[in-house]
Short mmCIF file of C-alpha atoms in Angstrom, two decimals:
data_model
loop_
_atom_site.label_atom_id
_atom_site.label_comp_id
_atom_site.label_asym_id
_atom_site.label_seq_id
_atom_site.Cartn_x
_atom_site.Cartn_y
_atom_site.Cartn_z
CA UNK A 1 0.00 0.00 0.00
CA UNK A 2 1.41 3.40 -0.99
CA UNK A 3 0.56 6.12 1.54
CA UNK A 4 1.48 9.80 1.28
CA UNK A 5 2.10 11.36 4.69
CA UNK A 6 4.33 14.06 6.19
CA UNK A 7 6.03 11.66 8.63
CA UNK A 8 6.24 8.01 9.75
CA UNK A 9 3.70 8.35 12.58
CA UNK A 10 1.02 9.77 10.29
CA UNK A 11 1.85 7.13 7.66
CA UNK A 12 1.31 4.29 10.14
CA UNK A 13 -1.95 5.81 11.33
CA UNK A 14 -3.22 6.22 7.75
CA UNK A 15 -2.17 2.62 6.98
CA UNK A 16 -4.38 1.25 9.78
CA UNK A 17 -7.20 3.58 8.71
CA UNK A 18 -7.16 2.26 5.13
CA UNK A 19 -6.61 -1.35 6.18
CA UNK A 20 -9.73 -1.25 8.37
CA UNK A 21 -11.70 -0.15 5.31
CA UNK A 22 -10.28 -3.03 3.21
CA UNK A 23 -10.20 -5.94 5.68
CA UNK A 24 -11.51 -6.77 9.13
CA UNK A 25 -8.20 -6.32 10.94
CA UNK A 26 -7.42 -4.70 14.28
CA UNK A 27 -4.08 -3.17 15.29
CA UNK A 28 -3.62 -5.89 17.90
CA UNK A 29 -3.92 -8.61 15.25
CA UNK A 30 -1.45 -7.04 12.79
CA UNK A 31 2.04 -5.65 12.63
CA UNK A 32 3.76 -3.09 10.42
CA UNK A 33 7.03 -4.67 9.32
CA UNK A 34 8.63 -1.64 7.66
CA UNK A 35 7.98 1.87 6.43
CA UNK A 36 9.97 2.86 3.34
CA UNK A 37 10.33 6.12 1.47
CA UNK A 38 9.94 5.43 -2.24
CA UNK A 39 12.17 7.62 -4.39
CA UNK A 40 11.44 8.62 -7.98
CA UNK A 41 13.31 6.99 -10.90
CA UNK A 42 13.74 10.26 -12.83
CA UNK A 43 13.35 13.15 -10.34
CA UNK A 44 14.93 15.69 -12.70
CA UNK A 45 12.38 15.24 -15.52
CA UNK A 46 8.93 16.85 -15.47
CA UNK A 47 5.99 14.47 -15.85
CA UNK A 48 2.19 14.50 -15.94
CA UNK A 49 0.42 12.79 -13.04
CA UNK A 50 -3.20 11.73 -12.76
CA UNK A 51 -4.57 11.50 -9.22
CA UNK A 52 -7.81 9.71 -8.32
CA UNK A 53 -9.14 10.91 -4.97
CA UNK A 54 -12.16 10.58 -2.71
CA UNK A 55 -12.93 13.40 -0.32
CA UNK A 56 -15.55 14.28 2.24
CA UNK A 57 -17.13 17.69 1.83
CA UNK A 58 -19.77 19.36 3.97
CA UNK A 59 -22.50 17.86 1.76
CA UNK A 60 -21.18 14.32 1.18
CA UNK A 61 -18.44 12.11 -0.24
CA UNK A 62 -17.16 12.80 -3.76
CA UNK A 63 -14.85 11.03 -6.20
CA UNK A 64 -12.54 13.12 -8.35
CA UNK A 65 -9.78 12.86 -10.94
CA UNK A 66 -7.18 15.63 -11.18
CA UNK A 67 -4.05 16.13 -13.26
CA UNK A 68 -0.84 17.87 -12.27
CA UNK A 69 2.59 18.50 -13.80
CA UNK A 70 5.42 17.86 -11.38
CA UNK A 71 8.91 16.42 -11.11
CA UNK A 72 7.99 13.71 -8.60
CA UNK A 73 4.91 11.80 -7.49
CA UNK A 74 5.20 13.27 -3.98
CA UNK A 75 5.31 16.82 -5.35
CA UNK A 76 2.15 16.15 -7.38
CA UNK A 77 0.36 14.81 -4.28
CA UNK A 78 1.45 17.82 -2.19
CA UNK A 79 0.07 20.10 -4.91
CA UNK A 80 -3.16 18.08 -4.90
CA UNK A 81 -3.58 18.51 -1.14
CA UNK A 82 -2.99 22.26 -1.44
CA UNK A 83 -5.39 22.48 -4.39
CA UNK A 84 -8.12 20.57 -2.54
CA UNK A 85 -7.70 22.80 0.51
CA UNK A 86 -7.88 25.94 -1.62
CA UNK A 87 -10.68 25.05 -4.03
CA UNK A 88 -12.87 22.75 -1.92
CA UNK A 89 -11.83 23.53 1.68
CA UNK A 90 -11.02 19.83 2.09
CA UNK A 91 -8.55 19.12 4.91
CA UNK A 92 -5.80 16.51 4.80
CA UNK A 93 -7.83 14.11 6.96
CA UNK A 94 -10.84 14.22 4.61
CA UNK A 95 -8.89 13.55 1.36
CA UNK A 96 -8.18 9.91 0.48
CA UNK A 97 -5.79 9.29 -2.40
CA UNK A 98 -6.94 6.21 -4.28
CA UNK A 99 -4.34 6.09 -7.05
CA UNK A 100 -1.51 8.15 -8.51
CA UNK A 101 -0.35 7.33 -12.04
CA UNK A 102 2.02 8.88 -14.52
CA UNK A 103 0.08 9.99 -17.61
CA UNK A 104 1.54 10.20 -21.13
CA UNK A 105 1.21 13.46 -23.06
CA UNK A 106 -1.27 11.89 -25.50
CA UNK A 107 -3.53 10.65 -22.67
CA UNK A 108 -3.86 13.95 -20.81
CA UNK A 109 -7.54 14.86 -20.32
CA UNK A 110 -7.54 18.31 -18.71
CA UNK A 111 -7.26 21.41 -20.89
CA UNK A 112 -5.15 23.36 -18.38
CA UNK A 113 -2.44 20.68 -18.67
CA UNK A 114 -2.80 20.24 -22.46
CA UNK A 115 -2.00 23.89 -23.12
CA UNK A 116 1.41 23.51 -21.43
CA UNK A 117 2.39 20.41 -23.46
CA UNK A 118 3.15 22.33 -26.68
CA UNK A 119 6.83 21.92 -27.67
CA UNK A 120 6.97 25.50 -28.98
CA UNK A 121 5.64 27.01 -25.75
CA UNK A 122 6.94 30.55 -25.29
CA UNK A 123 6.08 33.31 -22.87
CA UNK A 124 6.26 37.01 -23.77
CA UNK A 125 8.91 39.07 -22.02
CA UNK A 126 7.34 42.52 -21.61
CA UNK A 127 9.11 45.51 -20.07
CA UNK A 128 12.70 44.43 -20.51
CA UNK A 129 15.61 46.77 -20.00
CA UNK A 130 18.12 47.10 -22.79
CA UNK A 131 21.54 47.22 -21.26
CA UNK A 132 23.97 49.40 -23.22
CA UNK A 133 27.57 48.29 -23.73
CA UNK A 134 29.91 48.75 -20.77
CA UNK A 135 31.74 51.66 -22.44
CA UNK A 136 28.52 53.68 -22.95
CA UNK A 137 26.98 52.87 -19.57
CA UNK A 138 26.73 55.60 -16.93
CA UNK A 139 25.77 55.39 -13.30
CA UNK A 140 23.27 58.27 -13.30
CA UNK A 141 20.99 58.98 -16.27
CA UNK A 142 18.74 62.03 -16.71
CA UNK A 143 15.74 60.10 -18.12
CA UNK A 144 13.85 57.00 -17.10
CA UNK A 145 14.56 53.79 -19.00
CA UNK A 146 12.29 52.81 -21.90
CA UNK A 147 11.06 49.26 -21.29
CA UNK A 148 8.80 48.90 -24.34
CA UNK A 149 9.86 47.42 -27.68
#
């Protein structure tokens, strides 16, 4: 079972929480053998992640699928928790992550991720300062710099 938690204590607690939902097991009848931190294979490359979640809102329980671009799986999950807290006021305890999967560029569903996937993506650079050559540069100038092109 892959659990995302800020520390080992919370991870163990979440493990027992999810295990009680899956099987009829008490803490006294089971034992956690080890807790491992799973590192990413390619942490320097940006990837698309799809996250399936279930969360409890004030009105009921909802299922949701969200997509994020991040370097690692953990970073995508952290972003998801922040996003759920901001958009839906869902706390950490009320969000259950069902599955996290890496999504290929062709399989991306959400428009806000598709628009970033273009290989010729460029951002305008408005209000740039032209720096004159070192010989013509002066410390104090009588007029303000022109930043428009």
